[in-house]
Amino acid sequence: TNICENIVWKAFSPTTINTGKGTEFEGAIIALFHLLISRSDKIMALKEAFYRQNAPNITALFATVLVFFVVIYFQGFRV
């Protein structure tokens, strides 16, 4: 349960962290929506949400979900 809790927390965490650019949300999905709403340049907001270095990002979240589904798919095979 700790791994699942960690994944969910990194995706939806409402806590803020102070970065050099200002205050950002820790959770990847909340940060994505916050960046899209608060930034005027939407493309740069998307790039920052997908590739940010200092906190969980959307790319890492998608990779985790992909691995999760691949493992579930392979568990369905019969030998």
C-alpha atoms as an extended CHARMM CRD file, in Angstrom:
* protein
*
        79  EXT
         1         1  THR       CA              0.0000000000        0.0000000000        0.0000000000  PROA      1               0.0000000000
         2         2  ASN       CA              2.9340000000        2.3280000000        0.5610000000  PROA      2               0.0000000000
         3         3  ILE       CA              3.9510000000        2.3060000000       -3.1160000000  PROA      3               0.0000000000
         4         4  CYS       CA              0.3920000000        2.9890000000       -4.2650000000  PROA      4               0.0000000000
         5         5  GLU       CA              0.0470000000        5.7550000000       -1.7060000000  PROA      5               0.0000000000
         6         6  ASN       CA              3.3150000000        7.2850000000       -2.9000000000  PROA      6               0.0000000000
         7         7  ILE       CA              2.1930000000        7.2560000000       -6.5520000000  PROA      7               0.0000000000
         8         8  VAL       CA             -1.1610000000        8.8390000000       -5.7330000000  PROA      8               0.0000000000
         9         9  TRP       CA              0.4790000000       11.4340000000       -3.4910000000  PROA      9               0.0000000000
        10        10  LYS       CA              2.9770000000       12.4310000000       -6.1920000000  PROA      10              0.0000000000
        11        11  ALA       CA              0.1350000000       12.7810000000       -8.6710000000  PROA      11              0.0000000000
        12        12  PHE       CA             -2.3720000000       14.7300000000       -6.5600000000  PROA      12              0.0000000000
        13        13  SER       CA             -0.4080000000       16.3450000000       -3.7230000000  PROA      13              0.0000000000
        14        14  PRO       CA             -1.8430000000       19.7810000000       -2.8590000000  PROA      14              0.0000000000
        15        15  THR       CA              1.2520000000       20.8700000000       -0.9140000000  PROA      15              0.0000000000
        16        16  THR       CA              3.3990000000       23.6260000000       -2.3560000000  PROA      16              0.0000000000
        17        17  ILE       CA              7.1420000000       23.7640000000       -2.8020000000  PROA      17              0.0000000000
        18        18  ASN       CA              9.2170000000       26.8810000000       -3.2080000000  PROA      18              0.0000000000
        19        19  THR       CA             11.3560000000       26.7910000000       -6.3510000000  PROA      19              0.0000000000
        20        20  GLY       CA             13.5560000000       29.4050000000       -7.9320000000  PROA      20              0.0000000000
        21        21  LYS       CA             10.6850000000       30.3870000000      -10.2300000000  PROA      21              0.0000000000
        22        22  GLY       CA              8.1760000000       30.7330000000       -7.4190000000  PROA      22              0.0000000000
        23        23  THR       CA              5.7730000000       28.4970000000       -5.5680000000  PROA      23              0.0000000000
        24        24  GLU       CA              4.5630000000       25.3570000000       -7.3500000000  PROA      24              0.0000000000
        25        25  PHE       CA              2.3330000000       22.4640000000       -6.3720000000  PROA      25              0.0000000000
        26        26  GLU       CA              4.0630000000       19.1980000000       -5.6310000000  PROA      26              0.0000000000
        27        27  GLY       CA              1.4780000000       16.9360000000       -7.2940000000  PROA      27              0.0000000000
        28        28  ALA       CA              1.9910000000       16.4520000000      -11.0230000000  PROA      28              0.0000000000
        29        29  ILE       CA             -1.6580000000       16.6730000000      -12.0980000000  PROA      29              0.0000000000
        30        30  ILE       CA             -2.5250000000       19.6030000000       -9.8350000000  PROA      30              0.0000000000
        31        31  ALA       CA              0.6400000000       21.3750000000      -11.0460000000  PROA      31              0.0000000000
        32        32  LEU       CA             -0.4020000000       20.7480000000      -14.6680000000  PROA      32              0.0000000000
        33        33  PHE       CA             -3.7600000000       22.4400000000      -14.1880000000  PROA      33              0.0000000000
        34        34  HSD       CA             -2.2690000000       25.2170000000      -12.0730000000  PROA      34              0.0000000000
        35        35  LEU       CA              0.3890000000       25.9600000000      -14.6970000000  PROA      35              0.0000000000
        36        36  LEU       CA             -2.1740000000       25.9280000000      -17.5220000000  PROA      36              0.0000000000
        37        37  ILE       CA             -4.4030000000       28.3630000000      -15.6510000000  PROA      37              0.0000000000
        38        38  SER       CA             -1.7330000000       30.6930000000      -14.2920000000  PROA      38              0.0000000000
        39        39  ARG       CA              0.6700000000       30.9750000000      -17.2520000000  PROA      39              0.0000000000
        40        40  SER       CA             -0.1310000000       33.0060000000      -20.3360000000  PROA      40              0.0000000000
        41        41  ASP       CA              2.0430000000       30.8330000000      -22.6140000000  PROA      41              0.0000000000
        42        42  LYS       CA              0.1770000000       27.5100000000      -22.5730000000  PROA      42              0.0000000000
        43        43  ILE       CA              2.7950000000       25.6000000000      -24.5990000000  PROA      43              0.0000000000
        44        44  MET       CA              5.5620000000       26.4880000000      -22.1480000000  PROA      44              0.0000000000
        45        45  ALA       CA              3.2300000000       25.6020000000      -19.2700000000  PROA      45              0.0000000000
        46        46  LEU       CA              2.7010000000       22.1500000000      -20.7840000000  PROA      46              0.0000000000
        47        47  LYS       CA              6.4350000000       21.6680000000      -21.3300000000  PROA      47              0.0000000000
        48        48  GLU       CA              7.1510000000       22.6540000000      -17.7490000000  PROA      48              0.0000000000
        49        49  ALA       CA              4.4960000000       20.2930000000      -16.3860000000  PROA      49              0.0000000000
        50        50  PHE       CA              5.7450000000       17.3770000000      -18.4900000000  PROA      50              0.0000000000
        51        51  TYR       CA              9.4780000000       17.8610000000      -17.9340000000  PROA      51              0.0000000000
        52        52  ARG       CA              9.9770000000       19.6800000000      -14.6210000000  PROA      52              0.0000000000
        53        53  GLN       CA             13.0930000000       18.5410000000      -12.7900000000  PROA      53              0.0000000000
        54        54  ASN       CA             12.4790000000       19.5810000000       -9.1930000000  PROA      54              0.0000000000
        55        55  ALA       CA              9.1880000000       17.7630000000       -8.5620000000  PROA      55              0.0000000000
        56        56  PRO       CA              7.0900000000       14.9040000000       -9.9520000000  PROA      56              0.0000000000
        57        57  ASN       CA              6.1750000000       15.4650000000      -13.5900000000  PROA      57              0.0000000000
        58        58  ILE       CA              3.5590000000       14.1490000000      -15.9960000000  PROA      58              0.0000000000
        59        59  THR       CA              6.0820000000       12.1160000000      -18.0180000000  PROA      59              0.0000000000
        60        60  ALA       CA              7.0980000000       10.0760000000      -14.9770000000  PROA      60              0.0000000000
        61        61  LEU       CA              3.4370000000        9.5950000000      -14.0750000000  PROA      61              0.0000000000
        62        62  PHE       CA              2.6200000000        8.3160000000      -17.5850000000  PROA      62              0.0000000000
        63        63  ALA       CA              5.6260000000        5.9640000000      -17.4550000000  PROA      63              0.0000000000
        64        64  THR       CA              4.4330000000        4.5610000000      -14.1310000000  PROA      64              0.0000000000
        65        65  VAL       CA              0.9240000000        3.9850000000      -15.4580000000  PROA      65              0.0000000000
        66        66  LEU       CA              2.3110000000        2.3470000000      -18.6210000000  PROA      66              0.0000000000
        67        67  VAL       CA              4.4480000000       -0.0830000000      -16.6010000000  PROA      67              0.0000000000
        68        68  PHE       CA              1.4590000000       -0.8150000000      -14.3770000000  PROA      68              0.0000000000
        69        69  PHE       CA             -0.7170000000       -1.7420000000      -17.3720000000  PROA      69              0.0000000000
        70        70  VAL       CA              2.0400000000       -3.8160000000      -19.0150000000  PROA      70              0.0000000000
        71        71  VAL       CA              2.4870000000       -5.8440000000      -15.8260000000  PROA      71              0.0000000000
        72        72  ILE       CA             -1.2780000000       -6.4120000000      -15.5720000000  PROA      72              0.0000000000
        73        73  TYR       CA             -1.3430000000       -7.4770000000      -19.2360000000  PROA      73              0.0000000000
        74        74  PHE       CA              1.4670000000      -10.0070000000      -18.7620000000  PROA      74              0.0000000000
        75        75  GLN       CA             -0.1260000000      -11.3890000000      -15.6220000000  PROA      75              0.0000000000
        76        76  GLY       CA             -3.0830000000      -12.4240000000      -17.7610000000  PROA      76              0.0000000000
        77        77  PHE       CA             -0.9560000000      -14.8270000000      -19.8360000000  PROA      77              0.0000000000
        78        78  ARG       CA             -1.2210000000      -18.5330000000      -19.2030000000  PROA      78              0.0000000000
        79        79  VAL       CA              1.8160000000      -20.7610000000      -19.4620000000  PROA      79              0.0000000000
